Coordinates of C-alpha atoms (C1' of nucleotides) in Angstrom, one line a residue:
Chain N
M865 CA 118.6 132.3 91.2
P866 CA 120.1 132.8 87.7
S867 CA 118.6 130.4 85.2
T868 CA 122.0 129.5 83.7
R869 CA 123.4 128.3 87.0
V870 CA 120.4 126.1 87.5
H871 CA 120.8 124.7 84.0
E872 CA 124.4 123.9 84.9
L873 CA 123.3 122.1 88.0
A874 CA 120.9 120.1 85.8
L875 CA 123.7 119.2 83.5
S876 CA 125.8 118.1 86.5
L877 CA 123.0 116.0 87.8
R878 CA 122.7 114.4 84.4
A879 CA 126.4 113.8 84.1
A880 CA 126.6 112.2 87.6
Y881 CA 123.6 110.0 87.0
L882 CA 124.6 108.9 83.6
T883 CA 128.2 108.0 84.5
L884 CA 126.9 106.0 87.5
H885 CA 124.3 104.3 85.4
R886 CA 126.8 103.4 82.7
Q887 CA 129.4 102.0 85.2
T888 CA 126.7 100.0 86.9
E889 CA 125.5 98.7 83.5
T890 CA 128.9 97.5 82.4
G891 CA 129.8 96.2 85.9
L892 CA 126.7 94.1 86.1
A893 CA 126.5 92.9 82.5
R894 CA 128.0 89.5 83.3
F895 CA 125.1 88.8 85.6
G896 CA 122.7 89.5 82.8
V897 CA 121.2 92.3 84.8
T898 CA 120.8 96.0 83.7
A899 CA 121.3 98.9 86.1
D900 CA 117.6 99.6 86.1
Q901 CA 116.8 96.0 86.8
F902 CA 119.3 96.1 89.6
V903 CA 117.3 98.9 91.2
V904 CA 114.2 96.7 91.1
L905 CA 116.0 93.7 92.5
A906 CA 117.4 95.8 95.3
S907 CA 114.0 97.0 96.3
L908 CA 112.7 93.5 96.4
A909 CA 115.7 92.2 98.3
R910 CA 114.9 94.6 101.0
D911 CA 111.2 94.2 101.4
D912 CA 110.6 90.6 100.3
A913 CA 107.2 91.1 98.7
L914 CA 105.9 94.3 97.1
T915 CA 103.1 95.2 94.8
Q916 CA 103.9 96.7 91.4
R917 CA 102.4 100.0 92.7
D918 CA 105.0 100.0 95.5
L919 CA 107.8 99.2 93.1
V920 CA 106.7 102.0 90.8
A921 CA 107.1 104.4 93.7
R922 CA 110.4 103.0 94.9
T923 CA 112.0 102.9 91.5
T924 CA 110.6 106.2 90.3
S925 CA 109.3 104.5 87.2
D926 CA 106.1 104.3 85.2
P927 CA 103.5 101.4 85.7
S928 CA 103.9 100.1 82.1
T929 CA 107.6 100.6 82.1
L930 CA 107.9 98.6 85.3
R931 CA 105.7 95.9 84.0
A932 CA 108.0 95.5 81.0
M933 CA 110.9 95.2 83.3
L934 CA 109.2 92.6 85.5
V935 CA 108.3 90.5 82.5
L936 CA 111.9 90.4 81.5
L937 CA 113.0 89.6 85.0
E938 CA 110.3 86.9 85.2
R939 CA 111.5 85.3 82.0
R940 CA 115.0 85.1 83.4
G941 CA 113.6 83.5 86.5
L942 CA 114.7 86.2 88.9
V943 CA 111.3 87.3 90.1
E944 CA 107.8 85.9 90.4
R945 CA 104.5 87.5 90.5
R946 CA 101.6 86.0 92.4
R947 CA 98.1 87.2 93.2
H948 CA 98.1 89.4 96.1
P949 CA 96.6 87.6 99.2
T950 CA 94.1 90.3 100.2
D951 CA 93.8 92.7 97.2
G952 CA 92.5 90.9 94.0
R953 CA 93.7 93.7 91.8
A954 CA 97.2 93.7 92.9
R955 CA 100.2 91.5 92.2
S956 CA 102.7 90.4 94.9
V957 CA 106.2 90.5 93.4
R958 CA 109.1 88.8 95.0
L959 CA 112.6 87.5 94.3
T960 CA 113.0 83.9 93.4
T961 CA 115.8 81.9 95.1
R962 CA 117.8 82.4 92.0
G963 CA 116.9 86.1 91.9
R964 CA 118.1 86.5 95.4
R965 CA 121.4 84.8 94.6
T966 CA 121.9 86.9 91.5
F967 CA 121.1 90.0 93.5
N968 CA 123.6 89.1 96.2
Q969 CA 126.3 88.5 93.6
A970 CA 125.5 91.8 91.8
W971 CA 125.5 93.6 95.1
S972 CA 128.9 92.3 96.0
A973 CA 130.2 93.0 92.6
S974 CA 129.0 96.6 92.7
E975 CA 130.6 97.3 96.0
P976 CA 133.7 98.9 94.4
L977 CA 131.4 101.1 92.4
R978 CA 129.7 102.4 95.5
Q979 CA 133.0 103.0 97.2
R980 CA 134.2 105.0 94.2
F981 CA 130.9 106.8 93.9
A982 CA 131.2 108.2 97.4
A983 CA 134.9 108.5 97.5
A984 CA 135.0 112.3 97.5
L985 CA 132.3 112.7 100.1
S986 CA 132.3 112.5 103.8
R987 CA 129.6 110.7 105.7
D988 CA 127.9 114.1 106.4
E989 CA 128.2 115.1 102.8
V990 CA 126.5 111.9 101.7
A991 CA 123.7 112.6 104.0
Q992 CA 123.4 116.2 102.9
L993 CA 123.5 115.3 99.3
T994 CA 120.9 112.6 99.7
T995 CA 118.6 115.1 101.4
S996 CA 119.0 117.8 98.7
L997 CA 118.4 115.3 95.9
N998 CA 115.3 113.9 97.7
E999 CA 114.0 117.4 98.1
I1000 CA 114.5 118.1 94.4
A1001 CA 112.7 114.9 93.5
I1002 CA 109.8 115.8 95.7
L1003 CA 109.5 119.4 94.4
M1004 CA 109.8 118.3 90.8
S1005 CA 107.2 115.7 91.0
R1006 CA 104.5 118.0 92.3
S1007 CA 102.1 119.6 89.8
R1008 CA 102.3 117.3 86.9
R1009 CA 101.1 120.0 84.6
P1010 CA 103.6 122.8 85.2
E1011 CA 102.6 126.1 83.8
L1012 CA 104.7 126.8 80.8
V1013 CA 105.3 130.2 79.2
D1014 CA 106.1 131.1 75.7
Chain Q
M220 CA 131.2 104.7 104.4
P221 CA 128.4 102.2 104.8
S222 CA 127.4 100.7 101.5
T223 CA 123.7 101.0 102.2
R224 CA 123.9 104.7 102.6
V225 CA 125.7 105.0 99.3
H226 CA 123.1 103.0 97.6
E227 CA 120.4 105.3 99.1
L228 CA 122.3 108.2 97.7
A229 CA 122.4 106.5 94.3
L230 CA 118.6 106.0 94.5
S231 CA 118.2 109.7 95.4
L232 CA 120.4 110.7 92.5
R233 CA 118.3 108.5 90.2
A234 CA 115.0 109.9 91.5
A235 CA 116.1 113.5 91.1
Y236 CA 117.4 113.0 87.6
L237 CA 114.4 111.0 86.4
T238 CA 111.8 113.4 87.7
L239 CA 113.7 116.3 86.2
H240 CA 114.0 114.4 83.0
R241 CA 110.4 113.5 82.9
Q242 CA 109.1 117.0 83.7
T243 CA 111.4 118.4 81.0
E244 CA 110.1 115.8 78.5
T245 CA 106.5 116.6 79.0
G246 CA 107.1 120.3 79.2
L247 CA 108.9 120.4 75.9
A248 CA 106.8 117.9 74.0
R249 CA 104.8 120.6 72.3
F250 CA 108.0 121.8 70.6
G251 CA 108.7 118.4 69.3
V252 CA 111.9 118.2 71.3
T253 CA 112.9 115.6 73.9
A254 CA 114.8 116.3 77.1
D255 CA 118.0 114.8 75.7
Q256 CA 117.7 116.7 72.5
F257 CA 117.2 119.8 74.5
V258 CA 120.6 119.2 76.1
V259 CA 122.2 119.0 72.7
L260 CA 120.5 122.1 71.5
A261 CA 121.5 124.0 74.6
S262 CA 125.2 123.1 74.0
L263 CA 125.0 124.3 70.5
A264 CA 123.2 127.5 71.5
R265 CA 126.1 128.4 73.7
D266 CA 129.0 127.6 71.5
D267 CA 127.7 128.1 68.0
A268 CA 129.7 125.4 66.2
L269 CA 130.9 122.2 67.8
T270 CA 132.3 118.9 66.6
Q271 CA 130.5 115.7 67.5
R272 CA 133.3 114.8 69.7
D273 CA 132.8 118.0 71.6
L274 CA 129.1 117.3 71.9
V275 CA 129.8 113.8 73.2
A276 CA 131.8 115.3 76.0
R277 CA 129.3 118.0 76.8
T278 CA 126.2 115.9 76.8
T279 CA 127.9 112.9 78.5
S280 CA 126.8 110.6 75.7
D281 CA 128.1 108.0 73.4
P282 CA 129.3 108.8 69.8
S283 CA 126.8 106.6 68.1
T284 CA 124.0 107.7 70.4
L285 CA 124.8 111.3 69.7
R286 CA 124.8 110.6 66.0
A287 CA 121.4 109.1 66.2
M288 CA 120.1 112.1 68.0
L289 CA 121.7 114.5 65.5
V290 CA 120.2 112.6 62.6
L291 CA 116.8 113.1 64.2
L292 CA 117.5 116.8 64.9
E293 CA 118.7 117.2 61.3
R294 CA 115.6 115.7 59.9
R295 CA 113.5 118.2 61.8
G296 CA 115.7 120.9 60.5
L297 CA 117.0 122.1 63.8
V298 CA 120.7 121.4 63.3
E299 CA 123.0 121.1 60.4
R300 CA 126.3 119.3 60.0
R301 CA 129.0 120.5 57.6
R302 CA 132.5 119.4 57.0
H303 CA 134.9 120.8 59.5
P304 CA 136.9 123.6 57.9
T305 CA 140.4 122.4 59.1
D306 CA 139.9 118.7 60.2
G307 CA 138.6 116.6 57.3
R308 CA 137.5 113.8 59.7
A309 CA 135.3 116.0 61.8
R310 CA 131.9 117.5 61.4
S311 CA 130.9 120.9 62.4
V312 CA 127.5 120.9 64.0
R313 CA 125.4 124.1 64.5
L314 CA 121.9 125.2 65.1
T315 CA 119.9 126.3 62.1
T316 CA 117.8 129.5 62.3
R317 CA 114.8 127.4 63.1
G318 CA 116.8 125.4 65.6
R319 CA 117.8 128.5 67.4
R320 CA 114.2 129.7 67.4
T321 CA 112.9 126.4 68.7
F322 CA 115.6 126.3 71.4
N323 CA 114.8 129.9 72.5
Q324 CA 111.2 129.0 72.9
A325 CA 112.0 125.7 74.7
W326 CA 114.4 127.6 77.0
S327 CA 111.7 130.1 77.9
A328 CA 109.1 127.4 78.4
S329 CA 111.4 125.5 80.7
E330 CA 112.1 128.5 82.9
P331 CA 109.5 127.5 85.5
L332 CA 111.0 124.1 85.6
R333 CA 114.4 125.5 86.5
Q334 CA 112.8 127.7 89.1
R335 CA 111.1 124.8 90.7
F336 CA 114.1 122.6 90.3
A337 CA 116.2 124.9 92.5
A338 CA 113.4 126.2 94.7
A339 CA 114.6 124.5 97.8
L340 CA 118.2 125.6 97.4
S341 CA 120.1 128.8 98.1
R342 CA 122.6 130.1 95.6
D343 CA 125.4 128.6 97.7
E344 CA 123.8 125.3 97.8
V345 CA 123.3 125.2 94.1
A346 CA 127.0 125.9 93.7
Q347 CA 127.9 123.3 96.3
L348 CA 125.6 120.7 94.8
T349 CA 127.0 121.3 91.3
T350 CA 130.5 120.8 92.6
S351 CA 129.7 117.6 94.3
L352 CA 127.9 116.2 91.3
N353 CA 130.7 117.1 89.0
E354 CA 133.2 115.5 91.3
I355 CA 131.1 112.3 91.3
A356 CA 130.9 112.3 87.5
I357 CA 134.7 112.7 87.3
L358 CA 135.5 110.0 89.8
M359 CA 133.0 107.6 88.3
S360 CA 134.2 108.0 84.7
R361 CA 137.8 107.0 85.7
S362 CA 138.9 103.4 85.2
R363 CA 136.5 102.2 82.7
R364 CA 137.2 98.7 83.8
P365 CA 136.5 98.7 87.5
E366 CA 137.7 95.7 89.4
L367 CA 134.7 93.7 90.4
V368 CA 134.6 91.1 93.1
D369 CA 132.4 88.1 93.4
Chain F
dT756 C1' 84.0 105.7 91.2
dA757 C1' 88.8 105.0 92.0
dT758 C1' 92.5 101.9 91.9
dT759 C1' 95.7 98.0 90.0
dG760 C1' 97.5 96.3 86.4
dT761 C1' 97.5 95.0 81.2
dT762 C1' 97.8 95.6 76.3
dA763 C1' 99.1 97.6 72.0
dT764 C1' 101.9 100.5 70.0
dA765 C1' 105.6 103.5 68.9
dC766 C1' 109.7 105.9 69.5
dT767 C1' 114.0 107.4 71.6
dC768 C1' 118.0 106.3 73.6
dT769 C1' 121.6 103.1 74.2
dA770 C1' 125.8 100.7 72.8
dT771 C1' 129.0 97.3 70.5
dA772 C1' 131.8 95.9 66.8
dA773 C1' 133.4 96.4 62.4
dC774 C1' 134.2 99.8 59.2
dT775 C1' 135.9 104.2 56.3
dA776 C1' 138.5 108.2 56.0
dT777 C1' 141.5 111.5 57.6
dA778 C1' 145.4 113.2 60.7
Chain H
dT1014 C1' 148.9 104.5 64.6
dA1015 C1' 145.4 107.3 66.4
dT1016 C1' 141.3 109.8 65.8
dA1017 C1' 136.4 111.3 64.0
dG1018 C1' 132.6 109.6 62.6
dT1019 C1' 129.4 105.9 60.3
dT1020 C1' 126.9 101.7 59.9
dA1021 C1' 124.3 97.7 61.2
dT1022 C1' 122.1 95.8 64.6
dA1023 C1' 119.8 94.8 68.7
dG1024 C1' 117.7 95.7 72.9
dA1025 C1' 116.0 98.3 76.9
dG1026 C1' 113.5 101.7 78.6
dT1027 C1' 109.8 105.0 78.0
dA1028 C1' 105.1 106.4 77.9
dT1029 C1' 100.1 107.0 76.2
dA1030 C1' 95.6 105.6 75.8
dA1031 C1' 92.2 102.3 76.0
dC1032 C1' 91.0 98.5 78.5
dA1033 C1' 89.6 94.7 82.3
dA1034 C1' 89.0 93.5 86.8
dT1035 C1' 88.6 94.5 91.5
dA1036 C1' 87.9 97.6 95.6

DNA sequence: TATTGTTATACTCTATAACTATA
DNA sequence: TATAGTTATAGAGTATAACAATA
């Protein structure tokens, strides 16, 4: 596979992600929620209570990055962190009532974005694309110390 | 198209982009270049001289963000900005000799990353994926003020 | 010993709004 | 009037390394 083509693909991936991210950012600004925070809220909305470790995995983020985000969300009263019932090391993170309400509003408000996001794709293409992108994420996250060549 | 599926696609897009970005970041750290800066350098390596406006378009970034990046790259002696020969408002940005050398090294060093990035995809799939992602970027960047619903 | 999370710290990217200068 | 770029400013996200507490 020619390297230049792959680089082009990488640029396209970047462009798609950044435009989505930016649109989400501006679309959700009035709820006081960033696009990244929205991803966290969406994870919590689905599973009720998660550890920070779980959230790190679901949001593809770093432990200390996630913590910073949770601290901000906690200050705004959108999430709460309690001691985990069985594991004393862990924290159990969940949405507050207000957090759930805010998320529901943000979810509804972002509906047009999702529609537009997938406008050019059939249901099969959405599935196909999701699979390919997941595959890429898995392959890329292996071997944290890739061998590099001069 | 069910909204949840689209959200999943968005998460996959995010995961793929962030893992690529992170791997690039760590892989290029020893050259003193970030993943985002690498994108800028790659654009310049291809077209020799570009205006900041051009670079904004190619790197999918914001004018003031790009400027901040260029200032950093300039401090490190990797790019230079001159007055544009015909348009007095514009700046003509290009790689310095050192910038080109650094880029070439970074490009070689990131070769394994690109290989791994596209490892699961055939040539056709790379082309297909690139097309879909470009389409998404185009659709999403239209109508800067999307109508949002409560 | 390994895991979960925290802390301190630093830096890059991000973007808005008001601005200058040129087309 | 519109466009190219700058400035000031502010904030979010990012990550590393050393650390504490628990498993």
